[in-house]
Amino acid sequence: MKLLTSDPIHSGGLKAIIDMDKDLKGKTVAELGQIVVGLGQQKYLTKYIFQFVQTLGTTEVSQISSLSKAFREQLAEQGYYISQLKIIDKLTDPDGTVKYVFGLADGNKIETVLLFDGSRRTLCVSTQAGCAIGCVFCATGKIKLRRNLTAGEIVDQVNTACKDGHKITNVVYMGMGEPLQNYDALVKSVRILNHPAGKNIGSRHLTVSTCGIVPGIRKLAAEDIHPRLSISLNAPTDVLREKLMPINAKYPLSEVMSAAKFYLTRAKQRVTFEYVLIKGVNDKTLYAQMLAKLLTRTLQSSKDSGFRVDTSHTWRVNLIEYNPHPGCKFVASSAERIERFSKALEKAGVKTTVRFKLGQSIKAACGQLGADSSG
Ligand code: SF4
């Protein structure tokens, strides 16, 4: 991918075309190995490049001091460089949640949210600038898709938060964009973040959240690395879901659930369902009962197909209070409604967690990203 930039980090302030494919930050260890060998160098040098780029925060090829000067010059001559996100803004909510607004080399902006939960530091990263899916309750969907992020831009959200003093323990791909519509960069970033020579974040601490892109879920299940999967469901029927998430017309619930089951059985990794509760829209207790039926029916069919289901692999539901933002008239369900909904699910045997609003004053809460950065 080539970008036009006037960012001083990349071009000294002049307009220039930069070749994102030459960004060492977006390369997996395997890809770096090919570059190193292709340039006639010893393969063992690969890990030095990876470590300098991913864990030591090196921003210039010339600073990779474990390489010979001649090799560093060779890399630079070939156009290889190390990209760097620019922090445009950093906002902190009274509850501790931090929102970073990052500037990309071409002037686009993305948002990334850091959440604190005990010793856990979870970074909610973006995978696209904007989003093409258009879920009606989401601020990002209103900005439309500007472009996919590169793997380098995805992992650099984690690297920059670490540089800013936070040891990131978990990463959720739940920021701006639909991760499975930027599939290759997503999987590369999972490999980079998971690699022991880099950030070494275990696959159970990496969660990909999708609106239900069925081919993407199946493709991810067939990879040799499996992050956790989270599916944004928000309704137990096609009619209601389609009103909230137009993507349901393409991938209806039956197909989404079948793909979820496939992921569960193939990847043996937990699948969680997200359900944003909107007052008077999808928060009736009847819907909770229907949702429980949908989930248990699918789980039962997993058992019937011979998959041994243990408690750590069963479905879970995260209930999320709707977070208001300008341009959307929805209202959050009351605490009483949320509790009733949660109890109905639990009564039907579905593990349920209620996610309380975090980062609302800085518009860092779920569904609010991009509310202030669409310019
Ligand atoms: S909820 Fe996710 S998929 Fe839907 S519009 Fe927002 S960012 Fe896109």
mmCIF file of C-alpha atoms and ligand atoms in Angstrom:
data_model
loop_
_atom_site.group_PDB
_atom_site.id
_atom_site.type_symbol
_atom_site.label_atom_id
_atom_site.label_comp_id
_atom_site.label_asym_id
_atom_site.label_seq_id
_atom_site.Cartn_x
_atom_site.Cartn_y
_atom_site.Cartn_z
ATOM 1 C CA MET A 1 0.000 0.000 0.000
ATOM 2 C CA LYS A 2 1.329 3.439 -0.934
ATOM 3 C CA LEU A 3 0.284 6.608 0.907
ATOM 4 C CA LEU A 4 0.656 10.303 0.236
ATOM 5 C CA THR A 5 2.036 11.923 3.359
ATOM 6 C CA SER A 6 3.090 15.342 4.571
ATOM 7 C CA ASP A 7 3.837 14.031 8.032
ATOM 8 C CA PRO A 8 7.237 15.280 9.268
ATOM 9 C CA ILE A 9 7.964 11.854 10.802
ATOM 10 C CA HIS A 10 7.856 10.283 7.381
ATOM 11 C CA SER A 11 8.768 13.023 4.960
ATOM 12 C CA GLY A 12 10.410 15.964 6.692
ATOM 13 C CA GLY A 13 7.279 18.032 6.105
ATOM 14 C CA LEU A 14 7.285 17.603 2.334
ATOM 15 C CA LYS A 15 4.533 15.775 0.497
ATOM 16 C CA ALA A 16 5.854 12.340 -0.350
ATOM 17 C CA ILE A 17 4.645 8.900 -1.313
ATOM 18 C CA ILE A 18 5.534 6.312 1.300
ATOM 19 C CA ASP A 19 5.435 2.600 0.636
ATOM 20 C CA MET A 20 3.756 0.978 3.654
ATOM 21 C CA ASP A 21 4.970 -2.418 2.462
ATOM 22 C CA LYS A 22 8.489 -1.333 3.430
ATOM 23 C CA ASP A 23 7.479 -0.694 7.040
ATOM 24 C CA LEU A 24 9.430 -3.108 9.266
ATOM 25 C CA LYS A 25 6.877 -2.629 12.069
ATOM 26 C CA GLY A 26 4.232 -4.490 10.077
ATOM 27 C CA LYS A 27 6.389 -7.534 9.342
ATOM 28 C CA THR A 28 6.015 -10.891 11.041
ATOM 29 C CA VAL A 29 9.173 -12.770 12.018
ATOM 30 C CA ALA A 30 8.713 -15.023 8.976
ATOM 31 C CA GLU A 31 8.464 -12.034 6.631
ATOM 32 C CA LEU A 32 11.483 -10.346 8.188
ATOM 33 C CA GLY A 33 13.400 -13.589 7.739
ATOM 34 C CA GLN A 34 12.646 -13.536 4.009
ATOM 35 C CA ILE A 35 13.843 -9.936 3.744
ATOM 36 C CA VAL A 36 17.051 -10.677 5.656
ATOM 37 C CA VAL A 37 17.894 -13.761 3.599
ATOM 38 C CA GLY A 38 16.827 -12.001 0.377
ATOM 39 C CA LEU A 39 19.408 -9.320 1.083
ATOM 40 C CA GLY A 40 22.088 -11.989 1.424
ATOM 41 C CA GLN A 41 22.360 -11.749 5.213
ATOM 42 C CA GLN A 42 22.383 -14.418 7.929
ATOM 43 C CA LYS A 43 18.871 -15.462 9.015
ATOM 44 C CA TYR A 44 19.670 -15.227 12.757
ATOM 45 C CA LEU A 45 19.783 -11.425 12.389
ATOM 46 C CA THR A 46 15.968 -11.471 11.945
ATOM 47 C CA LYS A 47 15.263 -11.645 15.659
ATOM 48 C CA TYR A 48 17.371 -8.553 16.366
ATOM 49 C CA ILE A 49 15.341 -6.512 13.904
ATOM 50 C CA PHE A 50 12.069 -7.842 15.357
ATOM 51 C CA GLN A 51 13.127 -7.119 18.944
ATOM 52 C CA PHE A 52 14.422 -3.626 18.218
ATOM 53 C CA VAL A 53 11.244 -2.725 16.325
ATOM 54 C CA GLN A 54 8.615 -4.410 18.520
ATOM 55 C CA THR A 55 9.987 -4.213 22.064
ATOM 56 C CA LEU A 56 12.746 -1.578 22.226
ATOM 57 C CA GLY A 57 10.781 1.177 20.505
ATOM 58 C CA THR A 58 13.432 1.810 17.857
ATOM 59 C CA THR A 59 12.223 4.319 15.285
ATOM 60 C CA GLU A 60 15.159 4.414 12.838
ATOM 61 C CA VAL A 61 16.741 1.560 10.922
ATOM 62 C CA SER A 62 20.109 3.177 11.687
ATOM 63 C CA GLN A 63 19.471 2.588 15.431
ATOM 64 C CA ILE A 64 19.296 -1.220 15.157
ATOM 65 C CA SER A 65 22.727 -1.469 16.705
ATOM 66 C CA SER A 66 22.917 -5.281 16.659
ATOM 67 C CA LEU A 67 23.214 -5.126 12.861
ATOM 68 C CA SER A 68 26.361 -4.141 11.028
ATOM 69 C CA LYS A 69 26.460 -0.571 9.719
ATOM 70 C CA ALA A 70 26.625 -1.935 6.181
ATOM 71 C CA PHE A 71 23.427 -3.996 6.677
ATOM 72 C CA ARG A 72 21.581 -1.034 8.201
ATOM 73 C CA GLU A 73 22.585 1.071 5.209
ATOM 74 C CA GLN A 74 21.488 -1.713 2.883
ATOM 75 C CA LEU A 75 18.034 -1.820 4.534
ATOM 76 C CA ALA A 76 17.668 1.961 4.297
ATOM 77 C CA GLU A 77 18.785 1.979 0.654
ATOM 78 C CA GLN A 78 16.100 -0.609 -0.113
ATOM 79 C CA GLY A 79 13.525 1.784 1.332
ATOM 80 C CA TYR A 80 12.855 -0.065 4.611
ATOM 81 C CA TYR A 81 11.804 2.141 7.502
ATOM 82 C CA ILE A 82 10.002 1.936 10.874
ATOM 83 C CA SER A 83 6.629 3.660 11.041
ATOM 84 C CA GLN A 84 5.475 5.543 14.091
ATOM 85 C CA LEU A 85 2.004 6.655 15.121
ATOM 86 C CA LYS A 86 1.703 10.211 16.294
ATOM 87 C CA ILE A 87 -0.270 10.911 19.482
ATOM 88 C CA ILE A 88 -2.527 13.836 18.537
ATOM 89 C CA ASP A 89 -4.512 13.769 21.738
ATOM 90 C CA LYS A 90 -4.663 11.809 24.965
ATOM 91 C CA LEU A 91 -7.741 12.064 27.166
ATOM 92 C CA THR A 92 -8.287 10.549 30.595
ATOM 93 C CA ASP A 93 -11.725 9.823 32.034
ATOM 94 C CA PRO A 94 -12.307 10.239 35.806
ATOM 95 C CA ASP A 95 -12.727 6.413 35.908
ATOM 96 C CA GLY A 96 -9.105 6.061 34.680
ATOM 97 C CA THR A 97 -9.870 5.038 31.088
ATOM 98 C CA VAL A 98 -7.463 6.611 28.602
ATOM 99 C CA LYS A 99 -8.285 7.444 24.990
ATOM 100 C CA TYR A 100 -5.501 8.031 22.477
ATOM 101 C CA VAL A 101 -6.221 9.834 19.229
ATOM 102 C CA PHE A 102 -3.514 8.796 16.790
ATOM 103 C CA GLY A 103 -2.564 10.543 13.570
ATOM 104 C CA LEU A 104 -1.686 8.337 10.606
ATOM 105 C CA ALA A 105 0.916 9.252 8.002
ATOM 106 C CA ASP A 106 -1.766 10.285 5.467
ATOM 107 C CA GLY A 107 -3.612 12.574 7.888
ATOM 108 C CA ASN A 108 -6.359 10.115 8.884
ATOM 109 C CA LYS A 109 -7.089 9.703 12.580
ATOM 110 C CA ILE A 110 -7.916 6.645 14.664
ATOM 111 C CA GLU A 111 -8.780 6.116 18.312
ATOM 112 C CA THR A 112 -7.493 3.544 20.794
ATOM 113 C CA VAL A 113 -8.735 2.977 24.333
ATOM 114 C CA LEU A 114 -6.866 1.728 27.390
ATOM 115 C CA LEU A 115 -9.000 0.096 30.077
ATOM 116 C CA PHE A 116 -7.878 -0.736 33.602
ATOM 117 C CA ASP A 117 -9.291 -3.712 35.486
ATOM 118 C CA GLY A 118 -7.248 -4.744 38.515
ATOM 119 C CA SER A 119 -3.825 -5.781 37.201
ATOM 120 C CA ARG A 120 -5.236 -6.171 33.704
ATOM 121 C CA ARG A 121 -4.409 -3.493 31.114
ATOM 122 C CA THR A 122 -6.598 -3.990 28.078
ATOM 123 C CA LEU A 123 -5.996 -2.033 24.918
ATOM 124 C CA CYS A 124 -8.924 -1.725 22.521
ATOM 125 C CA VAL A 125 -7.308 -1.244 19.109
ATOM 126 C CA SER A 126 -8.658 -0.023 15.779
ATOM 127 C CA THR A 127 -8.202 -1.946 12.538
ATOM 128 C CA GLN A 128 -9.675 0.548 10.078
ATOM 129 C CA ALA A 129 -10.019 4.322 9.790
ATOM 130 C CA GLY A 130 -13.832 4.490 9.842
ATOM 131 C CA CYS A 131 -16.025 1.485 9.094
ATOM 132 C CA ALA A 132 -18.168 0.328 6.183
ATOM 133 C CA ILE A 133 -20.604 -1.783 8.214
ATOM 134 C CA GLY A 134 -22.891 0.988 9.442
ATOM 135 C CA CYS A 135 -24.380 -0.476 12.631
ATOM 136 C CA VAL A 136 -26.974 2.122 13.545
ATOM 137 C CA PHE A 137 -25.947 2.400 17.212
ATOM 138 C CA CYS A 138 -22.250 3.049 16.488
ATOM 139 C CA ALA A 139 -20.462 6.398 15.997
ATOM 140 C CA THR A 140 -17.665 4.828 13.932
ATOM 141 C CA GLY A 141 -20.185 3.524 11.421
ATOM 142 C CA LYS A 142 -21.263 7.107 10.746
ATOM 143 C CA ILE A 143 -17.786 8.078 9.495
ATOM 144 C CA LYS A 144 -17.781 5.456 6.712
ATOM 145 C CA LEU A 145 -14.650 3.582 5.716
ATOM 146 C CA ARG A 146 -11.611 5.668 4.844
ATOM 147 C CA ARG A 147 -9.077 2.902 4.632
ATOM 148 C CA ASN A 148 -7.739 -0.282 6.177
ATOM 149 C CA LEU A 149 -4.898 0.052 8.668
ATOM 150 C CA THR A 150 -1.658 -1.769 7.989
ATOM 151 C CA ALA A 151 -0.407 -4.432 10.405
ATOM 152 C CA GLY A 152 2.253 -1.910 11.463
ATOM 153 C CA GLU A 153 -0.391 0.664 12.343
ATOM 154 C CA ILE A 154 -2.354 -1.920 14.342
ATOM 155 C CA VAL A 155 0.593 -3.183 16.415
ATOM 156 C CA ASP A 156 1.949 0.325 16.887
ATOM 157 C CA GLN A 157 -1.155 1.216 18.906
ATOM 158 C CA VAL A 158 0.067 -1.374 21.420
ATOM 159 C CA ASN A 159 3.716 -0.329 21.133
ATOM 160 C CA THR A 160 2.887 3.351 21.672
ATOM 161 C CA ALA A 161 0.694 2.644 24.721
ATOM 162 C CA CYS A 162 3.578 0.579 26.145
ATOM 163 C CA LYS A 163 6.025 3.409 25.441
ATOM 164 C CA ASP A 164 3.590 5.695 27.246
ATOM 165 C CA GLY A 165 4.194 3.654 30.395
ATOM 166 C CA HIS A 166 1.496 0.956 30.294
ATOM 167 C CA LYS A 167 2.250 -2.755 30.280
ATOM 168 C CA ILE A 168 -0.485 -4.090 28.028
ATOM 169 C CA THR A 169 -1.745 -7.514 29.148
ATOM 170 C CA ASN A 170 -4.735 -7.900 26.807
ATOM 171 C CA VAL A 171 -5.642 -6.628 23.371
ATOM 172 C CA VAL A 172 -9.188 -6.486 22.032
ATOM 173 C CA TYR A 173 -9.761 -5.726 18.361
ATOM 174 C CA MET A 174 -12.880 -3.784 19.177
ATOM 175 C CA GLY A 175 -11.972 -0.206 18.287
ATOM 176 C CA MET A 176 -12.775 1.502 14.996
ATOM 177 C CA GLY A 177 -13.494 -0.791 12.065
ATOM 178 C CA GLU A 178 -14.452 -4.394 11.361
ATOM 179 C CA PRO A 179 -11.281 -6.499 11.872
ATOM 180 C CA LEU A 180 -12.349 -9.333 9.570
ATOM 181 C CA GLN A 181 -12.707 -6.880 6.695
ATOM 182 C CA ASN A 182 -9.007 -6.151 7.072
ATOM 183 C CA TYR A 183 -8.161 -9.807 7.372
ATOM 184 C CA ASP A 184 -4.501 -10.051 6.332
ATOM 185 C CA ALA A 185 -3.340 -7.114 8.450
ATOM 186 C CA LEU A 186 -5.381 -8.437 11.374
ATOM 187 C CA VAL A 187 -3.807 -11.904 11.293
ATOM 188 C CA LYS A 188 -0.324 -10.462 10.811
ATOM 189 C CA SER A 189 -0.808 -8.211 13.823
ATOM 190 C CA VAL A 190 -1.972 -11.198 15.914
ATOM 191 C CA ARG A 191 1.195 -13.089 14.919
ATOM 192 C CA ILE A 192 3.417 -10.096 15.725
ATOM 193 C CA LEU A 193 1.826 -9.390 19.123
ATOM 194 C CA ASN A 194 1.814 -13.079 20.048
ATOM 195 C CA HIS A 195 5.445 -13.814 19.120
ATOM 196 C CA PRO A 196 7.693 -14.677 22.104
ATOM 197 C CA ALA A 197 10.486 -12.420 20.781
ATOM 198 C CA GLY A 198 8.081 -9.474 20.758
ATOM 199 C CA LYS A 199 5.228 -8.496 23.063
ATOM 200 C CA ASN A 200 4.473 -12.172 23.708
ATOM 201 C CA ILE A 201 0.756 -11.618 24.366
ATOM 202 C CA GLY A 202 -0.886 -15.050 24.569
ATOM 203 C CA SER A 203 -3.651 -15.876 22.094
ATOM 204 C CA ARG A 204 -6.132 -16.165 24.984
ATOM 205 C CA HIS A 205 -5.349 -12.521 25.747
ATOM 206 C CA LEU A 206 -6.071 -11.400 22.187
ATOM 207 C CA THR A 207 -9.747 -11.050 21.248
ATOM 208 C CA VAL A 208 -11.064 -10.317 17.780
ATOM 209 C CA SER A 209 -14.497 -8.732 17.771
ATOM 210 C CA THR A 210 -16.646 -9.018 14.661
ATOM 211 C CA CYS A 211 -20.126 -8.011 13.582
ATOM 212 C CA GLY A 212 -20.420 -11.542 12.149
ATOM 213 C CA ILE A 213 -18.445 -11.700 8.895
ATOM 214 C CA VAL A 214 -19.063 -15.409 8.309
ATOM 215 C CA PRO A 215 -16.305 -16.180 5.736
ATOM 216 C CA GLY A 216 -13.782 -14.318 7.924
ATOM 217 C CA ILE A 217 -14.734 -16.334 11.026
ATOM 218 C CA ARG A 218 -14.331 -19.609 9.113
ATOM 219 C CA LYS A 219 -11.025 -18.495 7.595
ATOM 220 C CA LEU A 220 -9.701 -17.482 11.014
ATOM 221 C CA ALA A 221 -10.698 -20.869 12.422
ATOM 222 C CA ALA A 222 -8.481 -22.520 9.797
ATOM 223 C CA GLU A 223 -5.362 -20.502 10.767
ATOM 224 C CA ASP A 224 -2.648 -22.003 12.947
ATOM 225 C CA ILE A 225 -3.117 -19.237 15.508
ATOM 226 C CA HIS A 226 -6.440 -18.591 17.238
ATOM 227 C CA PRO A 227 -7.311 -15.473 19.168
ATOM 228 C CA ARG A 228 -10.509 -15.436 21.161
ATOM 229 C CA LEU A 229 -13.564 -14.458 19.192
ATOM 230 C CA SER A 230 -16.279 -12.044 20.142
ATOM 231 C CA ILE A 231 -19.404 -11.652 18.020
ATOM 232 C CA SER A 232 -21.558 -8.561 18.198
ATOM 233 C CA LEU A 233 -25.085 -10.022 18.223
ATOM 234 C CA ASN A 234 -27.446 -7.409 19.707
ATOM 235 C CA ALA A 235 -30.664 -9.212 18.791
ATOM 236 C CA PRO A 236 -32.030 -12.769 18.875
ATOM 237 C CA THR A 237 -34.018 -12.498 15.619
ATOM 238 C CA ASP A 238 -33.059 -11.627 12.056
ATOM 239 C CA VAL A 239 -35.757 -8.966 11.769
ATOM 240 C CA LEU A 240 -34.548 -7.023 14.797
ATOM 241 C CA ARG A 241 -30.849 -7.605 14.108
ATOM 242 C CA GLU A 242 -31.159 -6.348 10.559
ATOM 243 C CA LYS A 243 -32.660 -3.097 11.842
ATOM 244 C CA LEU A 244 -29.631 -2.565 14.110
ATOM 245 C CA MET A 245 -26.959 -4.162 11.932
ATOM 246 C CA PRO A 246 -27.618 -4.057 8.173
ATOM 247 C CA ILE A 247 -24.872 -6.695 7.697
ATOM 248 C CA ASN A 248 -27.403 -9.255 8.978
ATOM 249 C CA ALA A 249 -29.071 -9.190 5.538
ATOM 250 C CA LYS A 250 -25.862 -10.695 4.139
ATOM 251 C CA TYR A 251 -24.973 -12.944 7.071
ATOM 252 C CA PRO A 252 -28.156 -13.928 8.935
ATOM 253 C CA LEU A 253 -28.146 -15.295 12.463
ATOM 254 C CA SER A 254 -28.281 -18.960 11.432
ATOM 255 C CA GLU A 255 -25.053 -18.544 9.416
ATOM 256 C CA VAL A 256 -23.365 -16.483 12.117
ATOM 257 C CA MET A 257 -24.183 -19.090 14.765
ATOM 258 C CA SER A 258 -23.009 -21.910 12.536
ATOM 259 C CA ALA A 259 -19.698 -20.062 11.976
ATOM 260 C CA ALA A 260 -19.407 -19.415 15.726
ATOM 261 C CA LYS A 261 -19.878 -23.130 16.385
ATOM 262 C CA PHE A 262 -17.253 -23.900 13.741
ATOM 263 C CA TYR A 263 -14.801 -21.537 15.464
ATOM 264 C CA LEU A 264 -15.522 -23.026 18.864
ATOM 265 C CA THR A 265 -15.004 -26.597 17.698
ATOM 266 C CA ARG A 266 -12.089 -25.962 15.331
ATOM 267 C CA ALA A 267 -10.130 -23.337 17.252
ATOM 268 C CA LYS A 268 -11.154 -24.619 20.704
ATOM 269 C CA GLN A 269 -11.140 -21.021 21.767
ATOM 270 C CA ARG A 270 -13.796 -19.192 23.713
ATOM 271 C CA VAL A 271 -16.529 -17.366 21.788
ATOM 272 C CA THR A 272 -18.277 -14.452 23.459
ATOM 273 C CA PHE A 273 -21.385 -12.654 22.250
ATOM 274 C CA GLU A 274 -21.770 -8.927 22.727
ATOM 275 C CA TYR A 275 -25.232 -7.490 23.248
ATOM 276 C CA VAL A 276 -25.664 -3.717 23.479
ATOM 277 C CA LEU A 277 -28.832 -2.976 25.443
ATOM 278 C CA ILE A 278 -30.943 -0.174 23.979
ATOM 279 C CA LYS A 279 -34.033 1.024 25.799
ATOM 280 C CA GLY A 280 -37.270 -0.171 24.221
ATOM 281 C CA VAL A 281 -35.465 -1.697 21.235
ATOM 282 C CA ASN A 282 -33.809 -4.979 22.209
ATOM 283 C CA ASP A 283 -34.019 -5.136 26.006
ATOM 284 C CA LYS A 284 -37.254 -7.106 26.597
ATOM 285 C CA THR A 285 -36.920 -10.138 28.858
ATOM 286 C CA LEU A 286 -38.506 -12.157 26.057
ATOM 287 C CA TYR A 287 -35.483 -11.336 23.887
ATOM 288 C CA ALA A 288 -33.164 -12.629 26.625
ATOM 289 C CA GLN A 289 -35.096 -15.898 26.658
ATOM 290 C CA MET A 290 -34.932 -16.112 22.853
ATOM 291 C CA LEU A 291 -31.211 -15.366 22.921
ATOM 292 C CA ALA A 292 -30.619 -18.084 25.521
ATOM 293 C CA LYS A 293 -32.528 -20.545 23.337
ATOM 294 C CA LEU A 294 -30.510 -19.598 20.275
ATOM 295 C CA LEU A 295 -27.232 -20.082 22.127
ATOM 296 C CA THR A 296 -28.099 -23.316 23.909
ATOM 297 C CA ARG A 297 -29.582 -24.826 20.730
ATOM 298 C CA THR A 298 -26.330 -24.134 18.861
ATOM 299 C CA LEU A 299 -24.229 -25.430 21.733
ATOM 300 C CA GLN A 300 -26.315 -28.590 21.917
ATOM 301 C CA SER A 301 -25.730 -29.205 18.226
ATOM 302 C CA SER A 302 -21.965 -28.838 18.896
ATOM 303 C CA LYS A 303 -22.252 -31.623 21.454
ATOM 304 C CA ASP A 304 -24.281 -33.717 19.023
ATOM 305 C CA SER A 305 -21.543 -33.338 16.427
ATOM 306 C CA GLY A 306 -19.117 -34.994 18.836
ATOM 307 C CA PHE A 307 -17.355 -31.948 20.251
ATOM 308 C CA ARG A 308 -16.693 -32.292 23.961
ATOM 309 C CA VAL A 309 -17.918 -29.049 25.454
ATOM 310 C CA ASP A 310 -16.373 -28.090 28.757
ATOM 311 C CA THR A 311 -17.262 -25.038 30.758
ATOM 312 C CA SER A 312 -14.309 -22.962 29.572
ATOM 313 C CA HIS A 313 -15.430 -23.413 25.972
ATOM 314 C CA THR A 314 -19.100 -22.602 26.346
ATOM 315 C CA TRP A 315 -20.805 -19.449 25.165
ATOM 316 C CA ARG A 316 -20.666 -16.295 27.187
ATOM 317 C CA VAL A 317 -22.669 -13.120 26.767
ATOM 318 C CA ASN A 318 -21.406 -9.636 27.542
ATOM 319 C CA LEU A 319 -24.222 -7.205 28.120
ATOM 320 C CA ILE A 320 -23.187 -3.649 27.306
ATOM 321 C CA GLU A 321 -25.133 -0.589 28.321
ATOM 322 C CA TYR A 322 -25.732 1.526 25.210
ATOM 323 C CA ASN A 323 -23.473 4.580 25.116
ATOM 324 C CA PRO A 324 -25.149 7.624 23.615
ATOM 325 C CA HIS A 325 -23.435 9.807 21.025
ATOM 326 C CA PRO A 326 -24.546 12.687 18.789
ATOM 327 C CA GLY A 327 -26.430 11.653 15.681
ATOM 328 C CA CYS A 328 -28.179 8.675 17.267
ATOM 329 C CA LYS A 329 -31.450 8.927 19.147
ATOM 330 C CA PHE A 330 -31.171 5.672 21.106
ATOM 331 C CA VAL A 331 -31.258 5.697 24.903
ATOM 332 C CA ALA A 332 -29.541 3.273 27.275
ATOM 333 C CA SER A 333 -31.623 0.636 29.045
ATOM 334 C CA SER A 334 -32.172 1.239 32.744
ATOM 335 C CA ALA A 335 -30.076 -0.623 35.320
ATOM 336 C CA GLU A 336 -33.223 -2.521 36.328
ATOM 337 C CA ARG A 337 -33.859 -3.688 32.734
ATOM 338 C CA ILE A 338 -30.256 -4.753 32.324
ATOM 339 C CA GLU A 339 -30.424 -6.771 35.518
ATOM 340 C CA ARG A 340 -33.663 -8.434 34.449
ATOM 341 C CA PHE A 341 -32.158 -9.297 31.057
ATOM 342 C CA SER A 342 -29.013 -10.658 32.687
ATOM 343 C CA LYS A 343 -30.983 -12.767 35.168
ATOM 344 C CA ALA A 344 -33.113 -14.267 32.402
ATOM 345 C CA LEU A 345 -29.972 -15.366 30.556
ATOM 346 C CA GLU A 346 -28.340 -16.776 33.688
ATOM 347 C CA LYS A 347 -31.551 -18.609 34.578
ATOM 348 C CA ALA A 348 -31.393 -20.305 31.191
ATOM 349 C CA GLY A 349 -27.804 -21.381 31.901
ATOM 350 C CA VAL A 350 -25.934 -18.738 29.852
ATOM 351 C CA LYS A 351 -22.904 -17.180 31.524
ATOM 352 C CA THR A 352 -23.430 -13.435 31.476
ATOM 353 C CA THR A 353 -21.294 -10.432 32.353
ATOM 354 C CA VAL A 354 -22.582 -6.882 32.509
ATOM 355 C CA ARG A 355 -20.051 -4.383 31.161
ATOM 356 C CA PHE A 356 -20.409 -1.082 32.928
ATOM 357 C CA LYS A 357 -19.803 2.149 31.099
ATOM 358 C CA LEU A 358 -16.157 3.156 31.080
ATOM 359 C CA GLY A 359 -14.629 6.230 29.513
ATOM 360 C CA GLN A 360 -17.963 7.812 28.714
ATOM 361 C CA SER A 361 -16.978 11.426 29.425
ATOM 362 C CA ILE A 362 -14.133 11.205 26.877
ATOM 363 C CA LYS A 363 -16.271 9.311 24.333
ATOM 364 C CA ALA A 364 -14.096 6.222 24.722
ATOM 365 C CA ALA A 365 -16.945 3.853 25.535
ATOM 366 C CA CYS A 366 -18.135 1.089 23.265
ATOM 367 C CA GLY A 367 -19.797 2.481 20.104
ATOM 368 C CA GLN A 368 -18.535 6.028 20.720
ATOM 369 C CA LEU A 369 -15.186 5.913 18.930
ATOM 370 C CA GLY A 370 -14.784 8.474 16.207
ATOM 371 C CA ALA A 371 -17.547 10.677 17.614
ATOM 372 C CA ASP A 372 -15.005 13.524 17.840
ATOM 373 C CA SER A 373 -12.401 12.594 15.267
ATOM 374 C CA SER A 374 -14.273 12.426 12.030
ATOM 375 C CA GLY A 375 -12.651 15.608 10.713
HETATM 376 S S1 SF4 B 1 -20.042 -1.673 15.713
HETATM 377 FE FE1 SF4 B 1 -18.101 -2.283 14.728
HETATM 378 S S2 SF4 B 1 -18.751 -3.131 12.763
HETATM 379 FE FE2 SF4 B 1 -20.497 -1.954 13.509
HETATM 380 S S3 SF4 B 1 -20.225 0.103 12.586
HETATM 381 FE FE3 SF4 B 1 -19.233 0.131 14.610
HETATM 382 S S4 SF4 B 1 -17.074 -0.326 14.207
HETATM 383 FE FE4 SF4 B 1 -18.250 -0.977 12.403
#
